[in-house]
Structures are given as structure tokens and as C-alpha cells.
């Protein structure tokens, strides 16, 4: 598979989570890549806390989520 | 006609092209010929206690039929008595009062030695001094040259001693045989240097003869490490100049050298902060007359760009030189092939296929013609294909709009605490 | 051929031998290094595809650049057993050099000259580049020791066959040894290639013409396979009056005579007419000039645009001072009392409708006859075939062009294979040394496939 296709697949997963209202709340990076923790705001969904972890492999996706986080932080300001 | 005159730390010269302290500046005869040929200044072959040289001293590095891509030497400083040199310096300066004559000095790291030589040389009327803390062989084994140039305290102290006696500007010439040249440059500034110059030669062994198994060069079958210079060292020298230029604590002029062969190289050094340019290997390879095109080329370049004097060039690119962490990770370029110019050597394909990201396809058009195409989405913009492509204009690296900039430093900061970082 | 590299273009009348020494100088070591470093080392290089023997050109050139001349010569000779000759006689402008990508950017690499440089090294260092394979018990007889026969023999020997070549002439090498002018291909080059093949254990019986010195059946019966690589024969008759006169020569014989000393002094200052305008005609004309002839004309019944000689050959002949008479057909050779050529009677031609070769058919212009004084006439209007030999072997042919199956290289008799000029014509390749070499190679592999590989597969079934 071309690395671009791999990126698109990972990006899709992230985008889907965002669409469902998740945001990235933590990033852990090690030799195997990046682990993203997604959380959905408790207020929206009857106080059910939901956490999802994604393992990101490609470099392009690691750039991509970093951009998302920066955009998200800018919105918060 | 642009104004090529320079005033480098108070040393004035008709142009920025100076001969570096080396064989080309060994004698008054040579330096005077050089000035006649058009060189703006000369740093006299390093003065000190006359040494003894070995026979067989130089070696060239040749690459793919090109001679002297690099140049190696195991020569030491001047082998002539100080008085002989001083007499010739005096005569030269008298004949060429407007040219810069700078005396390179090297003595043992003792205060009285520095005072003695500075005073003696100063009396014949030099325009400045250059303290040689760079020579990497021979002299270093005796505690001079790069041996003292690698120890920041010694650089500072010796500069200070020289400055105590000097009435003309003192340039400190640095050795590249050190991990971080800004450390010794800073020490020179602390010692009161009026300017720094770099680079001296890099520790090297030019080669081994694969038939006789002797070193190149060899002296009666034995070799010792030498100093490397010439075109091959230019990128190393340029980086060292740039690192010093962008360091706010090294706030003195820089004389740049190391691999300068043409006016273009000189322009690059100047853009990266060099206020004057020194040349050795190119002159040794081609003779003094090469300065003619250096001067002419620089002049035409400045005229072309509408820049009135060399001063308008110096340091213009320094702010563009930064740390990796400040580079924009979102910036994206991709390779694009112009099939009208491409000659179908397929070098880009195999370079990308074997050693980069496998994204240049060899295709055949409907009418049976072979052509190449980059799959841009997979291209990481590494430049490799455009580097190996033998035809100018066949591959261009095209910028692709890719959102707001994001540096590594920003990213690391941002991902620490993704949701509450502001 | 790079005419601009030829330093001494003068013809010496005192020392004719000088005129026949290789006229384009070898590359100096410096030139070779510079030129080899200019090669881009293309990937999937078009020059390789343009070489009929598929020499890995960037590989051998890179080896020159790196100073590995032995390796370089081996790459060349591996793909082309007559690679040293080909370095000199191939029409490189039409082949490898014509395909070099640098044609579009600067100047093509001098591939032929670099090939000559590397093979010269091997010749000068008497390097034996290849070894015979382990004997496999099979034997092959080859009729003809020219490029095709030698090439087949070399590959067969490397595959372990016991190979015997029958060669009619005193020395093997075919036209490389006897037919191609010395100033382009000195004989010793071709003989080195012969020696390389002999050193693999190939037996070469010279002075042995099959059908004359040894019966055809003997060859047919003594080997597991037979390769016919006899090339082509003499120049055909013009079919005009006076052709038997003294002073009328066959171009191939004429050139052959210049290949071995002593050189004939009789043409110095003489008037020579060459009939034809192909590669052989050019060779005959330039040889005439080098033998000291005072006036050399080529007459051709069509025009410049129909001539089959290569552009560089034409240029070369013009530089040598050869005069061209287009639209001119010989009709009669006039003899003096002693039976020697005195004059050539010709008629002017004009071009009509295209004939089956696609070229416009020349027809005589009535009343335009004229005559020119000549001392010698050289016929160079193509080559005839060894029809007798072919028929004795019982092979199907079309006017002497032996028919083969292009896949198996077999003739109508499956035991007999054919390669080189014997199959030239009818769209089966070009009459070039390099194609003969390639066909010889392919024939060897085809034989191996039939005799060993297929047998082995049969056994294993
Ligand atoms: C004058 C001339 C110039 C040429 N110039 C060039 C050139 O510049 N470049 C190029 O690429 N090509 C050139 N050619 C063409 C090239 O020489 C031939 O295509 C090539 O030599 C064919 O090789 P071959 O082995 O098939 O035949 P040949 O080289 O003809 O070899 C055949 C051999 O078989 C031998 N033989 C024939 N009959 C018998 C028999 N009955 N028994 C035993 N042996 C026999 C012959 O003596 C000869 O040695 C030229 C040809 C001629 C005539
Ligand atoms: C043979 C030779 C001798 C040299 N001797 C000296 C010297 O005595 N003093 C000195 O400061 N530098 C000396 N150098 C270093 C040059 O001045 C210069 O720093 C170096 O060659 C880099 O410039 P280039 O690439 O233009 O040659 C010498 C260089 C060479 C090649
Ligand atoms: S820039 Fe790098 S990745 Fe992109 S096509 Fe060229 S070699 Fe391949
Ligand atoms: S390297 Fe350049 S010239 Fe060669 S195929 Fe690629 S684009 Fe074309
Ligand atoms: S095409 Fe030309 S440049 Fe490319 S490998 Fe062949 S000879 Fe060299």
C-alpha cells in the first residue's frame, strides 16, 4: 500500500471520531508511534465517560493530529 | 559598477577577495604578483619561529575525473627568518599602500612570545594581525595551532596577550577541528578579538595508495594527518561561518574561507555573514588570475541585483538560518517532471525507487513514448530526484499549499496537554 | 566513427601501409576517463536496448571510470564475443550512440570508442576472459568462422559442448579478418577474438571449405548439431560486355587484398571507378584512395538519397576525395589490346515509379551514353549466396537466403541451425557484424535448449 493510502486510512479514523464529538485529550509517543486518547465530553451524552485509544503509525498522520490539536487549542483561546 | 571596497574591522581593502595565509602568500614576490592580478588583500604566510618542512607535502582528492575536489597538506608555517619576511612585507606595503596586508602569527602560548612578535611585526606597518589557532598538524604537536585553538581558555588568553600589544585590528583564525566552533569564537571575542576568521584546514588523510599501501602523501613511506581544504570543505566552512554569524554573542566581523572557488561561493559566504573572503586552494589550483572573474562576477551580480556595495550583501541570509525545531513541518513541496525537458535517463526513478519513497513511475504514453511521472501524494519532497537529474529544469520542486505553519517545537508544546494548553 | 578525431588525414604515396593503419586514434587514458565520467549511468538505459547484443553499456563505462578495465572488457565480451571488432565497425550512430539520452542534451557518449578502450586493454594484457564449461558430451560442427560462427562457438564452449569450426580461409574471423578495411578494423583485433574462442578448446579447421575440402555428409554425420554460418559469397556479375577484362575487380576481393601485406602498388596515380553506393562500395573506394589512386569515382544508378551507405561513410568518402556520379549506369567495359580495362561506357538514368524495395526505379535516358577513361573497375553491387552449399545441405531457402524458425534458429532440417549473413534478407536482421554475433549467441542457446534442457526435462518426466 502506498504511504499516502495508509495515511488516508488513519486520517479517516481520526475524522470519524471527531465527527462523533471526540477530541484528543492525550498524546503518548514511543518507539512504536503515537497513541492518541480520544474523549467525548460528558455533558453531551448523559454523563457517560467514553475513552478511545488510537495507535497512529504514519508520519503524515502524526503531523495531521498535531495540526488538529493546535487548531483545537486556538479555538479554546 | 558596484562598490567592492571593504572595511573589515577597520582593515580597508579594494575588494573582499584576500589570499589566505598559505603558500600563495609565502613571499613578497608572490603577494605583489597577487595584488597586480587583482587580489584585494593578503594574509601573509604564518610568521613564527622558522620551521622545517618535509618533502612531499600536498595531496589532492580527485573525483570522477575532476581534479582537486579537495586538497590536503602537511606543510607547516613559514620556514624563513622573521626579518626576511618583515623586509618583504614592508616593501609590499610600500608598493601597494591601499591593499590589505595582514600578518598571520603563531607562537607558543606565552604572553611574552606574543608581545614580542606583535611588536616586531607591527613596526613594519601591517594593516592587521591574524592569530593562527588552526594549523592542525605539526605545530599542534608542539602545543601551537589547533592544539591551542581547541581550548577556549587558551584562545581567549592568547588573543588577550596579542591585543595587549597590538595597535592594529586582531583577527582570530579558528580551527574547524572542534565540535562547536561558536565556543572558540566566543572565547576569541572574550579575549578582545576585533574579528574572527574561519576555517583553517580539517584533519585529514587524503588517501592510501592501493598498490604500495603507503599513505598519500607519504614521506619516505610514512604519513601523518594533514589539513583538508578546497571545494569539498565549503559546506562545512559555510555552516561554521553561519553558526557564528547568527550567534548574537559573537558580534564581530567574520572573514570567511574554506572552499571558495568562484564569485558565487563568495556571495554565499557573504550572505551568511562573511565580511571578507579568503582563498587558498583555488589560487593554488589555477594561479592568481582566477581573482579576475571573482571580482568581475561579483560586480556583475551586484549590478544585476541593484545592490550598490558589498555591504548590502553581508549577512542577508543569516536570519534564514535557524534550528531544526523552528522549521515548518507543514510546508510541503513535491517533485514535478517536465517531460519536454526530460531526456529519459531514468535516474530520478531509480533514485526514488531504490533509496527514497518509490513514487516516480516509468510509464508509456498512448503513442508509445516513455515518460516519467511523480505520484505527488506519495512524494515526501526530499529533493533527491532533482539532485540526481542531469538536466536543468527537468524536475522542479513545487510548493503545495498546506495550511498554517507548525514547527516541531510548537507541536511538542501542543501535544503535551492537548486540550488545555493555551 | 568520429571524423573530427582523426588527426592525420593525409594520404601517403610513399608508404601505403601508413594509409591502412587504424585511422581514428584510440582514446587517450585521459579522454577515456573524461568520457566515461560523462556517462550518466542511466537506469534501464536506452543504449543497451539499441545494442543488438544488449551489452550493458552503463556498466562497462562505469568500470572504465572506476579503473576496473578487466571487468569492463568482460562485460563487453560477455554480451558480444566480437565486441572488440564491433567497437570499431558498428554503425554506432544508428545503434547505441544514436539512442544515448545525451543526444538531446549535449553530445552522445562515444560508446564505441570507450568499448575500444576497454577491449584494447584486454588485448594488450592478453587477458583470457572466459572459461570453457564442463564437458556435456555433445558436439557441434560450425560451418564458417566469421562473427556468427565464432559467437555461437564461444557460447557453446562455455556451455560445455565440443565445438569444431570449419573455415574455408587460412584464418578465421570472416569478414572481420578479411573484409572490413584495415584502417577501421586491423586484422589483429579480429584474430584476438578468434584466439579467445580457440582458448576455450574450440577446434578451428582452417583451409577447410565444407563441400570442397570435406564432404557435407561428414559434417552432417559427425555432430549432434550443425550451425551454418558461412556468410555470403562474391559480388554478382554486372552482366555487361567486357566484364572479364583484366582490371575488373570484385570489391570484396579487392578489400581483402589490402588486409594483408604487401600492399599492391599498381594503383598509384590510377583512375578507378567503383560501381555501387553501399557500404562495400564505400570501402572499395576509400581503399582505392589509400592505395594511391589519382582519381576515384563512385557511380550509382540512383541518387544520393537512395544510397544505402551510412551518412558517416558518405562523409568519410567525400573527405577522402571520392567523387560521386549519381544516376549513372555502366553498360560496357572497353578493353585495350592486351585485354585490360581502358574505358567504361555509361548511360544516364532518371528515376521513375517506386519499385518493390520502395525506392524509385531508375530508367536509362535514351541517347545519353558517354564513356569515361578508367584503369580499373571495382564491382560493389551486393553479394551472392552460397546456393550450392545450401542445397547440398538440403536446406530450404529463398534465392540463397536460408530460412529459419526465428524462435529455434533451426533451418528446414532441425539438426541444422543457421546464423549471420546466410540468413540475411527477407526481414531476418541486418548484415552487420553485431547482428551476426547476436544470432550466433542465440543459436547457441537454442541448440542448448534443444539438446540439453529439453532432453533433461524429458528425462525428468
Ligand atoms: C566490405 C564489407 C564491409 C563491411 N563493413 C561492415 C561494417 O563496417 N560494419 C558491420 O557491422 N558490418 C559490415 N559488413 C557486414 C559484416 O561483415 C557481415 O554482416 C558479417 O561479417 C557477417 O558475419 P557472418 O559470420 O555471418 O559471415 P562472414 O563474416 O562472411 O563469415 C563467414 C565465414 O564462413 C567462411 N565460409 C564460407 N563458406 C564456407 C564453407 N563452405 N566452408 C567453410 N567455411 C566457409 C568464410 O570464409 C567466412 O570466414 C561489411 C561487409 C562487407 C562485405
Ligand atoms: C599548503 C597549505 C598551507 C597552509 N598554511 C597555512 C598557514 O601557514 N597558516 C594558516 O593560517 N593557514 C594555512 N593554511 C590554511 C589556509 O589558509 C586556509 O584556511 C584553508 O586552505 C581553507 O581555504 P581554501 O579552501 O580556500 O584552501 C594552509 C593551507 C594549505 C593548503
Ligand atoms: S522528491 Fe524524493 S520522494 Fe519525491 S519523487 Fe523525488 S526522490 Fe521521490
Ligand atoms: S532524472 Fe531528469 S532527465 Fe532523467 S528521467 Fe528523471 S527527469 Fe528525466
Ligand atoms: S544512454 Fe548514454 S548516458 Fe545513458 S547510460 Fe547509455 S551511454 Fe551512458
Coordinates of N, CA and C in Angstrom, one line a residue, chain C residues 30 44 48 77 80 101 113 244 252 260-261 276 318 356 359 363 380-381 396 409 452 461:
Chain C
X30 N 43.3 9.8 -20.6 CA 42.6 10.9 -20.1 C 41.2 11.1 -20.7
X44 N 17.8 1.5 -16.8 CA 17.0 1.0 -17.9 C 17.4 1.7 -19.2
X48 N 21.5 0.4 -24.1 CA 21.5 -1.1 -24.0 C 20.5 -1.7 -25.0
X77 N 32.6 -8.3 -23.7 CA 32.8 -9.6 -24.4 C 31.8 -10.6 -24.0
X80 N 29.0 -9.8 -26.2 CA 29.4 -9.8 -27.6 C 30.8 -10.4 -27.8
X101 N 20.8 9.1 -24.3 CA 20.0 10.2 -23.9 C 20.6 11.5 -24.0
X113 N 34.1 4.1 -28.9 CA 35.5 4.4 -28.6 C 35.8 3.9 -27.2
X244 N 34.9 -9.5 -68.1 CA 36.0 -10.4 -67.8 C 37.4 -9.8 -68.0
X252 N 34.9 -7.2 -52.7 CA 35.3 -7.9 -51.5 C 36.7 -8.5 -51.6
X260 N 46.2 -7.9 -46.0 CA 47.4 -8.5 -45.6 C 48.5 -7.9 -46.5
X261 N 49.7 -7.6 -45.9 CA 50.8 -7.1 -46.7 C 51.3 -8.2 -47.7
X276 N 28.4 1.1 -57.6 CA 27.6 0.8 -56.4 C 27.8 1.9 -55.4
X318 N 33.7 11.3 -49.0 CA 33.9 12.7 -49.5 C 35.2 13.3 -49.1
X356 N 9.7 -2.5 -55.9 CA 9.2 -3.2 -54.7 C 10.1 -2.9 -53.5
X359 N 12.1 2.1 -53.4 CA 12.9 3.1 -54.0 C 12.5 3.4 -55.4
X363 N 15.6 4.5 -64.7 CA 15.5 4.0 -66.1 C 16.4 4.9 -67.0
X380 N 30.8 -3.4 -56.8 CA 30.3 -3.5 -55.4 C 28.8 -3.4 -55.4
X381 N 28.1 -4.3 -56.0 CA 26.7 -4.3 -56.2 C 26.0 -5.4 -55.4
X396 N 15.9 -25.4 -47.0 CA 15.0 -24.5 -47.7 C 15.6 -23.1 -47.8
X409 N 15.9 -21.0 -34.3 CA 17.1 -20.8 -35.2 C 17.4 -22.1 -36.0
X452 N 20.0 -30.1 -24.6 CA 20.3 -30.4 -23.1 C 19.0 -30.1 -22.3
X461 N 10.7 -36.3 -16.8 CA 9.2 -36.5 -16.8 C 8.9 -37.9 -16.3

